[in-house]
Amino acid sequence: MTDLSQQFDRLIAQTDLTVSELQKEQLLGYVALLHKWNKAYNLTSVRNPSEMVIKHILDSIVVSPKLSGERFIDVGTGPGLPGIPLAIMNPGKSFTLLDSLGKRIRFIKQVIHELKITNVTPIQSRVEEFQPEEKFDAVLSRAFASMTDMVNWCHHLPKEEDGVFLALKGIYSEDEANDLPEWCSVKDVATLIVPELEGERHLVTLTGKK
């Protein structure tokens, strides 16, 4: 068993997550592809595969139990984070991965081809220009600098009735929450425990209609 595989097993044992052998194979396959493509495409500042397992894989999949609904969009997905790991963990749900950079979308297409992931749709577009045929149960992002930017740029994406925004944040800031537009409010703040990751992690659920 490789070092990465042992590391992955050790980390998962510290969570309540259940990961099948296929899911583990796909998640570690994603790390291998990210490491390989990163040399030429500069997709992430994290260079070490062992660090990728913690900072990209575990940091993404701890959100999995919090996902409610069937249709999700990951805005500013970069190389597919958190969308690819969450799609692997939730094969029955559909994930649209949106990014404006062609090299990132090309990488994601290669990932879903090589790892046989069937529930991901990669789309190259600026978020404000993307008009989905059907709205989403939740808009996910860990890329936005502020929650205000996220809700303002993505307000047209969640379902009118019960769609939500899910912001993956480090430290949760009351000041940032207070700066949200009037039509939007914080519904829930969940502390995420990511084994062996330094610093705080939170999932902020935002709701509102514009």
PDB file of C-alpha atoms in Angstrom, residues 23-179:
ATOM      1  CA  GLN A  23     -14.214   6.430  -4.200  1.00  0.00           C
ATOM      2  CA  LYS A  24     -10.800   6.203  -2.551  1.00  0.00           C
ATOM      3  CA  GLU A  25      -9.264   5.133  -5.873  1.00  0.00           C
ATOM      4  CA  GLN A  26     -10.897   8.082  -7.665  1.00  0.00           C
ATOM      5  CA  LEU A  27      -9.951  10.624  -4.973  1.00  0.00           C
ATOM      6  CA  LEU A  28      -6.310   9.530  -4.983  1.00  0.00           C
ATOM      7  CA  GLY A  29      -6.411   9.335  -8.790  1.00  0.00           C
ATOM      8  CA  TYR A  30      -7.497  12.964  -8.788  1.00  0.00           C
ATOM      9  CA  VAL A  31      -4.525  13.879  -6.565  1.00  0.00           C
ATOM     10  CA  ALA A  32      -2.181  12.068  -8.977  1.00  0.00           C
ATOM     11  CA  LEU A  33      -3.614  13.952 -11.983  1.00  0.00           C
ATOM     12  CA  LEU A  34      -3.520  17.279 -10.152  1.00  0.00           C
ATOM     13  CA  HIS A  35       0.125  16.709  -9.240  1.00  0.00           C
ATOM     14  CA  LYS A  36       1.002  15.700 -12.812  1.00  0.00           C
ATOM     15  CA  TRP A  37      -0.789  18.583 -14.545  1.00  0.00           C
ATOM     16  CA  ASN A  38       0.246  21.145 -11.945  1.00  0.00           C
ATOM     17  CA  LYS A  39       3.811  21.177 -13.216  1.00  0.00           C
ATOM     18  CA  ALA A  40       2.744  22.582 -16.579  1.00  0.00           C
ATOM     19  CA  TYR A  41      -0.576  24.277 -15.790  1.00  0.00           C
ATOM     20  CA  ASN A  42       0.062  25.755 -12.328  1.00  0.00           C
ATOM     21  CA  LEU A  43      -3.391  24.740 -11.065  1.00  0.00           C
ATOM     22  CA  THR A  44      -2.700  24.963  -7.328  1.00  0.00           C
ATOM     23  CA  SER A  45      -0.042  26.432  -5.058  1.00  0.00           C
ATOM     24  CA  VAL A  46      -0.037  23.139  -3.129  1.00  0.00           C
ATOM     25  CA  ARG A  47       2.786  21.118  -4.720  1.00  0.00           C
ATOM     26  CA  ASN A  48       3.050  18.104  -2.457  1.00  0.00           C
ATOM     27  CA  PRO A  49       0.558  15.223  -3.048  1.00  0.00           C
ATOM     28  CA  SER A  50       0.499  14.469   0.692  1.00  0.00           C
ATOM     29  CA  GLU A  51      -0.555  18.077   1.395  1.00  0.00           C
ATOM     30  CA  MET A  52      -3.122  17.882  -1.424  1.00  0.00           C
ATOM     31  CA  VAL A  53      -4.816  14.957   0.349  1.00  0.00           C
ATOM     32  CA  ILE A  54      -5.362  17.142   3.440  1.00  0.00           C
ATOM     33  CA  LYS A  55      -5.815  20.633   1.968  1.00  0.00           C
ATOM     34  CA  HIS A  56      -7.816  19.689  -1.133  1.00  0.00           C
ATOM     35  CA  ILE A  57      -9.425  16.256  -0.670  1.00  0.00           C
ATOM     36  CA  LEU A  58     -10.295  16.154   3.044  1.00  0.00           C
ATOM     37  CA  ASP A  59     -11.015  19.880   3.119  1.00  0.00           C
ATOM     38  CA  SER A  60     -13.612  19.312   0.368  1.00  0.00           C
ATOM     39  CA  ILE A  61     -15.224  16.024   1.360  1.00  0.00           C
ATOM     40  CA  VAL A  62     -15.940  17.041   4.974  1.00  0.00           C
ATOM     41  CA  VAL A  63     -18.695  19.178   3.411  1.00  0.00           C
ATOM     42  CA  SER A  64     -20.354  16.074   1.933  1.00  0.00           C
ATOM     43  CA  PRO A  65     -22.735  15.290   4.850  1.00  0.00           C
ATOM     44  CA  LYS A  66     -24.004  18.896   4.684  1.00  0.00           C
ATOM     45  CA  LEU A  67     -25.208  18.676   1.076  1.00  0.00           C
ATOM     46  CA  SER A  68     -28.976  18.729   0.740  1.00  0.00           C
ATOM     47  CA  GLY A  69     -30.577  18.424  -2.694  1.00  0.00           C
ATOM     48  CA  GLU A  70     -29.652  16.972  -6.078  1.00  0.00           C
ATOM     49  CA  ARG A  71     -28.177  19.770  -8.215  1.00  0.00           C
ATOM     50  CA  PHE A  72     -25.090  21.754  -7.255  1.00  0.00           C
ATOM     51  CA  ILE A  73     -22.859  24.313  -8.924  1.00  0.00           C
ATOM     52  CA  ASP A  74     -19.256  24.947  -7.845  1.00  0.00           C
ATOM     53  CA  VAL A  75     -18.453  28.532  -8.849  1.00  0.00           C
ATOM     54  CA  GLY A  76     -14.822  29.492  -9.440  1.00  0.00           C
ATOM     55  CA  THR A  77     -13.977  25.822  -9.174  1.00  0.00           C
ATOM     56  CA  GLY A  78     -10.330  26.245 -10.226  1.00  0.00           C
ATOM     57  CA  PRO A  79      -8.971  22.731 -10.809  1.00  0.00           C
ATOM     58  CA  GLY A  80     -12.274  21.262  -9.530  1.00  0.00           C
ATOM     59  CA  LEU A  81     -12.367  22.112  -5.842  1.00  0.00           C
ATOM     60  CA  PRO A  82     -14.488  21.287  -3.955  1.00  0.00           C
ATOM     61  CA  GLY A  83     -16.616  20.001  -6.868  1.00  0.00           C
ATOM     62  CA  ILE A  84     -14.635  16.944  -8.026  1.00  0.00           C
ATOM     63  CA  PRO A  85     -14.128  15.390  -4.553  1.00  0.00           C
ATOM     64  CA  LEU A  86     -17.785  16.086  -3.661  1.00  0.00           C
ATOM     65  CA  ALA A  87     -18.995  14.564  -6.937  1.00  0.00           C
ATOM     66  CA  ILE A  88     -16.941  11.431  -6.220  1.00  0.00           C
ATOM     67  CA  MET A  89     -18.480  11.217  -2.741  1.00  0.00           C
ATOM     68  CA  ASN A  90     -22.023  11.794  -4.058  1.00  0.00           C
ATOM     69  CA  PRO A  91     -22.447   9.809  -7.302  1.00  0.00           C
ATOM     70  CA  GLY A  92     -26.237  10.221  -7.119  1.00  0.00           C
ATOM     71  CA  LYS A  93     -26.073  14.041  -7.215  1.00  0.00           C
ATOM     72  CA  SER A  94     -25.115  16.242 -10.178  1.00  0.00           C
ATOM     73  CA  PHE A  95     -22.386  18.885 -10.098  1.00  0.00           C
ATOM     74  CA  THR A  96     -21.766  21.727 -12.542  1.00  0.00           C
ATOM     75  CA  LEU A  97     -18.198  23.062 -12.281  1.00  0.00           C
ATOM     76  CA  LEU A  98     -17.808  26.625 -13.504  1.00  0.00           C
ATOM     77  CA  ASP A  99     -14.581  28.482 -14.204  1.00  0.00           C
ATOM     78  CA  SER A 100     -13.567  31.211 -16.640  1.00  0.00           C
ATOM     79  CA  LEU A 101     -10.103  29.786 -17.403  1.00  0.00           C
ATOM     80  CA  GLY A 102      -9.824  27.301 -20.264  1.00  0.00           C
ATOM     81  CA  LYS A 103      -6.824  25.424 -18.864  1.00  0.00           C
ATOM     82  CA  ARG A 104      -8.742  24.590 -15.675  1.00  0.00           C
ATOM     83  CA  ILE A 105     -11.777  23.329 -17.589  1.00  0.00           C
ATOM     84  CA  ARG A 106      -9.520  21.241 -19.882  1.00  0.00           C
ATOM     85  CA  PHE A 107      -7.971  19.671 -16.792  1.00  0.00           C
ATOM     86  CA  ILE A 108     -11.403  18.890 -15.295  1.00  0.00           C
ATOM     87  CA  LYS A 109     -12.511  17.272 -18.575  1.00  0.00           C
ATOM     88  CA  GLN A 110      -9.401  15.084 -18.488  1.00  0.00           C
ATOM     89  CA  VAL A 111     -10.097  14.128 -14.858  1.00  0.00           C
ATOM     90  CA  ILE A 112     -13.703  13.077 -15.462  1.00  0.00           C
ATOM     91  CA  HIS A 113     -12.625  11.127 -18.557  1.00  0.00           C
ATOM     92  CA  GLU A 114      -9.746   9.271 -16.891  1.00  0.00           C
ATOM     93  CA  LEU A 115     -11.527   8.604 -13.590  1.00  0.00           C
ATOM     94  CA  LYS A 116     -14.897   7.797 -15.248  1.00  0.00           C
ATOM     95  CA  ILE A 117     -16.826  10.389 -13.222  1.00  0.00           C
ATOM     96  CA  THR A 118     -20.292  10.648 -14.767  1.00  0.00           C
ATOM     97  CA  ASN A 119     -22.024  13.282 -12.612  1.00  0.00           C
ATOM     98  CA  VAL A 120     -19.877  16.356 -13.429  1.00  0.00           C
ATOM     99  CA  THR A 121     -20.541  18.977 -16.119  1.00  0.00           C
ATOM    100  CA  PRO A 122     -17.595  21.361 -16.653  1.00  0.00           C
ATOM    101  CA  ILE A 123     -18.460  24.806 -18.066  1.00  0.00           C
ATOM    102  CA  GLN A 124     -16.104  27.597 -19.085  1.00  0.00           C
ATOM    103  CA  SER A 125     -17.831  30.898 -18.392  1.00  0.00           C
ATOM    104  CA  ARG A 126     -17.742  33.974 -16.220  1.00  0.00           C
ATOM    105  CA  VAL A 127     -20.281  33.436 -13.453  1.00  0.00           C
ATOM    106  CA  GLU A 128     -22.308  36.565 -14.225  1.00  0.00           C
ATOM    107  CA  GLU A 129     -22.696  35.454 -17.863  1.00  0.00           C
ATOM    108  CA  PHE A 130     -23.772  31.879 -17.128  1.00  0.00           C
ATOM    109  CA  GLN A 131     -27.523  31.329 -17.459  1.00  0.00           C
ATOM    110  CA  PRO A 132     -28.491  27.774 -16.459  1.00  0.00           C
ATOM    111  CA  GLU A 133     -31.569  26.111 -17.972  1.00  0.00           C
ATOM    112  CA  GLU A 134     -32.439  24.840 -14.508  1.00  0.00           C
ATOM    113  CA  LYS A 135     -31.523  26.478 -11.194  1.00  0.00           C
ATOM    114  CA  PHE A 136     -29.523  24.761  -8.455  1.00  0.00           C
ATOM    115  CA  ASP A 137     -30.280  23.470  -4.964  1.00  0.00           C
ATOM    116  CA  ALA A 138     -27.027  25.013  -3.765  1.00  0.00           C
ATOM    117  CA  VAL A 139     -24.250  27.258  -5.035  1.00  0.00           C
ATOM    118  CA  LEU A 140     -20.889  26.145  -3.636  1.00  0.00           C
ATOM    119  CA  SER A 141     -17.661  28.074  -3.524  1.00  0.00           C
ATOM    120  CA  ARG A 142     -14.416  28.234  -1.649  1.00  0.00           C
ATOM    121  CA  ALA A 143     -12.841  30.737  -4.045  1.00  0.00           C
ATOM    122  CA  PHE A 144     -14.592  34.018  -3.278  1.00  0.00           C
ATOM    123  CA  ALA A 145     -12.831  36.661  -1.228  1.00  0.00           C
ATOM    124  CA  SER A 146     -16.078  37.701   0.436  1.00  0.00           C
ATOM    125  CA  MET A 147     -19.555  36.281   0.921  1.00  0.00           C
ATOM    126  CA  THR A 148     -20.987  39.559  -0.414  1.00  0.00           C
ATOM    127  CA  ASP A 149     -19.167  39.059  -3.742  1.00  0.00           C
ATOM    128  CA  MET A 150     -20.397  35.480  -3.850  1.00  0.00           C
ATOM    129  CA  VAL A 151     -24.085  36.260  -3.387  1.00  0.00           C
ATOM    130  CA  ASN A 152     -24.019  39.328  -5.645  1.00  0.00           C
ATOM    131  CA  TRP A 153     -22.345  37.511  -8.538  1.00  0.00           C
ATOM    132  CA  CYS A 154     -24.260  34.251  -8.095  1.00  0.00           C
ATOM    133  CA  HIS A 155     -27.729  35.507  -7.095  1.00  0.00           C
ATOM    134  CA  HIS A 156     -29.263  34.155 -10.353  1.00  0.00           C
ATOM    135  CA  LEU A 157     -28.119  30.566  -9.775  1.00  0.00           C
ATOM    136  CA  PRO A 158     -29.975  29.044  -6.773  1.00  0.00           C
ATOM    137  CA  LYS A 159     -33.582  27.868  -6.946  1.00  0.00           C
ATOM    138  CA  GLU A 160     -36.077  30.603  -6.091  1.00  0.00           C
ATOM    139  CA  GLU A 161     -37.910  28.642  -3.416  1.00  0.00           C
ATOM    140  CA  ASP A 162     -35.275  26.922  -1.312  1.00  0.00           C
ATOM    141  CA  GLY A 163     -31.904  27.318  -3.026  1.00  0.00           C
ATOM    142  CA  VAL A 164     -28.944  28.248  -0.816  1.00  0.00           C
ATOM    143  CA  PHE A 165     -25.365  29.490  -1.039  1.00  0.00           C
ATOM    144  CA  LEU A 166     -22.696  27.355   0.645  1.00  0.00           C
ATOM    145  CA  ALA A 167     -19.501  29.291   1.324  1.00  0.00           C
ATOM    146  CA  LEU A 168     -16.414  27.375   2.449  1.00  0.00           C
ATOM    147  CA  LYS A 169     -14.512  29.741   4.692  1.00  0.00           C
ATOM    148  CA  GLY A 170     -11.557  29.720   7.041  1.00  0.00           C
ATOM    149  CA  ILE A 171     -12.385  31.951   9.999  1.00  0.00           C
ATOM    150  CA  TYR A 172     -16.038  32.991  10.168  1.00  0.00           C
ATOM    151  CA  SER A 173     -16.305  36.777  10.338  1.00  0.00           C
ATOM    152  CA  GLU A 174     -19.327  38.511  11.902  1.00  0.00           C
ATOM    153  CA  ASP A 175     -18.235  41.722  10.151  1.00  0.00           C
ATOM    154  CA  GLU A 176     -18.338  39.968   6.800  1.00  0.00           C
ATOM    155  CA  ALA A 177     -21.812  38.622   7.592  1.00  0.00           C
ATOM    156  CA  ASN A 178     -22.974  42.119   8.563  1.00  0.00           C
ATOM    157  CA  ASP A 179     -21.838  43.444   5.171  1.00  0.00           C
TER     158      ASP A 179
END
